[in-house]
XYZ file of C-alpha atoms in Angstrom:
179
model
C 5.360 -7.901 10.773
C 2.542 -9.173 12.966
C 2.381 -7.473 16.326
C 0.523 -6.709 19.504
C -1.221 -3.362 20.008
C -2.694 -2.035 23.231
C -4.888 1.051 22.994
C -6.886 3.257 25.344
C -9.255 5.931 24.090
C -11.297 8.476 26.052
C -13.901 10.627 24.323
C -16.604 13.156 25.214
C -19.214 12.653 22.459
C -22.178 14.963 21.887
C -25.022 14.372 19.447
C -25.346 16.924 16.637
C -26.862 17.003 13.164
C -24.401 15.408 10.731
C -23.840 17.865 7.849
C -23.192 15.171 5.216
C -25.685 12.383 5.826
C -28.201 14.522 7.765
C -28.309 11.932 10.564
C -27.258 12.164 14.225
C -23.493 11.890 14.660
C -20.758 12.460 17.198
C -19.468 16.006 17.530
C -15.741 16.180 16.699
C -15.041 17.920 20.043
C -13.188 15.295 22.008
C -9.837 14.368 23.452
C -8.348 10.947 22.780
C -5.369 9.356 24.470
C -3.941 6.334 22.648
C -0.911 4.170 23.242
C 0.418 1.469 20.940
C 3.261 -0.963 21.463
C 4.170 -3.359 18.668
C 6.545 -6.286 18.999
C 7.517 -8.422 15.998
C 6.186 -11.948 15.740
C 8.496 -13.819 13.348
C 7.154 -16.863 11.515
C 8.747 -19.230 14.036
C 6.890 -17.410 16.857
C 9.782 -16.875 19.261
C 9.783 -13.048 19.174
C 13.489 -12.850 18.325
C 15.189 -12.027 15.009
C 18.214 -14.072 13.938
C 21.390 -12.100 13.178
C 23.597 -13.306 10.305
C 27.110 -12.299 9.291
C 28.166 -11.521 5.689
C 28.613 -15.231 4.910
C 25.201 -16.253 6.313
C 26.427 -17.706 9.612
C 24.357 -17.034 12.733
C 25.546 -14.327 15.157
C 22.747 -14.970 17.659
C 19.482 -13.070 17.786
C 18.024 -9.723 18.777
C 14.604 -8.124 19.300
C 12.902 -5.003 17.973
C 9.883 -2.956 19.069
C 7.991 0.232 18.243
C 5.881 2.319 20.629
C 3.796 5.455 20.097
C 1.779 7.352 22.693
C -0.473 10.129 21.457
C -2.894 12.739 22.719
C -5.499 13.972 20.217
C -7.890 16.922 20.232
C -10.465 18.125 17.731
C -12.940 20.994 17.743
C -15.735 22.151 15.478
C -14.840 25.848 15.084
C -17.798 26.757 12.859
C -20.974 24.974 11.697
C -19.174 23.491 8.676
C -15.500 23.532 9.772
C -13.436 21.452 12.246
C -9.754 21.312 13.223
C -7.804 18.560 14.936
C -4.320 17.638 16.102
C -2.436 14.741 17.652
C 0.825 15.047 19.583
C 2.904 11.829 19.707
C 5.825 10.418 21.666
C 7.608 7.757 19.583
C 10.152 5.142 20.674
C 11.799 2.521 18.475
C 14.375 -0.058 19.511
C 16.314 -2.768 17.755
C 19.238 -4.892 18.968
C 19.835 -2.793 22.089
C 19.849 0.572 20.270
C 16.893 2.937 20.552
C 15.581 6.216 19.219
C 12.944 8.520 20.704
C 11.159 11.504 19.266
C 8.065 13.653 19.133
C 5.725 14.382 16.242
C 2.397 16.020 15.497
C -0.452 15.457 13.062
C -2.617 18.434 12.026
C -5.877 18.291 10.101
C -9.013 20.102 9.054
C -12.396 19.171 7.620
C -14.936 21.413 5.930
C -18.430 20.748 4.637
C -19.219 22.847 1.564
C -22.175 25.022 2.703
C -23.779 25.232 -0.750
C -23.449 21.425 -1.175
C -24.068 19.925 2.288
C -23.448 16.406 0.948
C -19.823 17.274 0.014
C -16.948 17.489 2.525
C -13.229 18.081 2.014
C -10.302 17.596 4.341
C -6.562 18.069 4.559
C -3.893 16.905 6.966
C -0.179 16.741 7.498
C 1.156 13.773 9.490
C 4.387 13.111 11.388
C 5.643 16.691 11.599
C 8.676 16.650 13.845
C 12.458 16.554 14.166
C 14.601 13.673 12.944
C 15.030 10.616 15.149
C 18.501 9.247 15.790
C 19.688 5.626 16.172
C 23.247 5.625 17.590
C 24.888 8.108 15.130
C 22.427 7.887 12.208
C 19.537 10.397 12.045
C 16.463 9.771 9.913
C 13.323 11.730 9.095
C 9.879 10.619 10.169
C 7.592 9.529 7.290
C 5.812 12.875 6.870
C 2.702 12.887 4.667
C 0.485 15.578 3.153
C -3.065 14.361 2.565
C -6.099 15.910 0.869
C -9.410 14.310 0.129
C -13.100 14.640 -0.236
C -16.251 12.653 0.306
C -19.582 12.945 -1.491
C -22.752 11.471 0.024
C -25.161 10.393 -2.704
C -27.666 9.527 0.039
C -27.589 8.219 3.632
C -26.243 4.826 2.496
C -23.775 5.572 -0.324
C -20.543 7.568 -0.031
C -17.727 8.139 -2.526
C -14.224 9.086 -1.327
C -11.308 10.515 -3.340
C -7.920 11.255 -1.808
C -4.294 12.080 -2.572
C -1.323 11.546 -0.272
C 2.202 12.855 -0.843
C 5.149 11.546 1.192
C 8.105 13.912 0.651
C 10.667 11.764 2.536
C 9.905 8.762 0.302
C 9.285 10.989 -2.756
C 6.017 9.316 -3.687
C 2.420 10.344 -4.282
C -0.589 8.032 -4.192
C -4.256 8.491 -5.021
C -7.110 6.568 -3.441
C -10.739 5.997 -4.352
C -13.306 4.317 -2.150
C -17.013 3.778 -1.729
C -19.191 2.916 1.224
C -22.574 1.303 0.973
C-alpha cells in the first residue's frame, strides 16, 4: 500500500571517534521524536477501499489508516557499549473501527574491544500488550534481532543479521555489504 508519511526528528549530536571506521561520527546520545501517519492510496487514487459482499456485489467503500508516534533515546554507557529504546503510541483504523496501543523497542550495540572493526547488536521490537479491534485482540508483530558488522576498511562493511518473529513463527537471515 502506498502511503503518506510525516516525520519530525530532533537530535543532539556530538562528534566522537567512531570505534568501527575510526572516523568522526555522531554520538548515540540523542532523543528523537517521530510521528508517522499512513493512508492507503489504492490504484484508482481515490483513497477509499471498495467493500464487496460474498457474491462480489459492491457494499460501498471505507477507508483505513495507521499512525505511530514514538519517542526514542539512546546512550553510550561505556566506550564500546550503547543502549537505546523507543516508546510508541500506535493507532489503526479501518471502516469506522479503531484500535490503539503502546509498544517499546529495546536495543544494544557493542564494539568488540579486541577487534575494533567488529560490532554486534541485538534488539527486541514491538514489545507491548495486544491491540483490540471491536472484540478481536491481536498481538503486535514482535521481533528479536541480532546482527553484526565487520569493517574491512573505511569504505567496505559486511553485515550479517538474524530476525525471529514469534507471532508469525518465522526466522529470516540477512547479509549485506556497503561500499
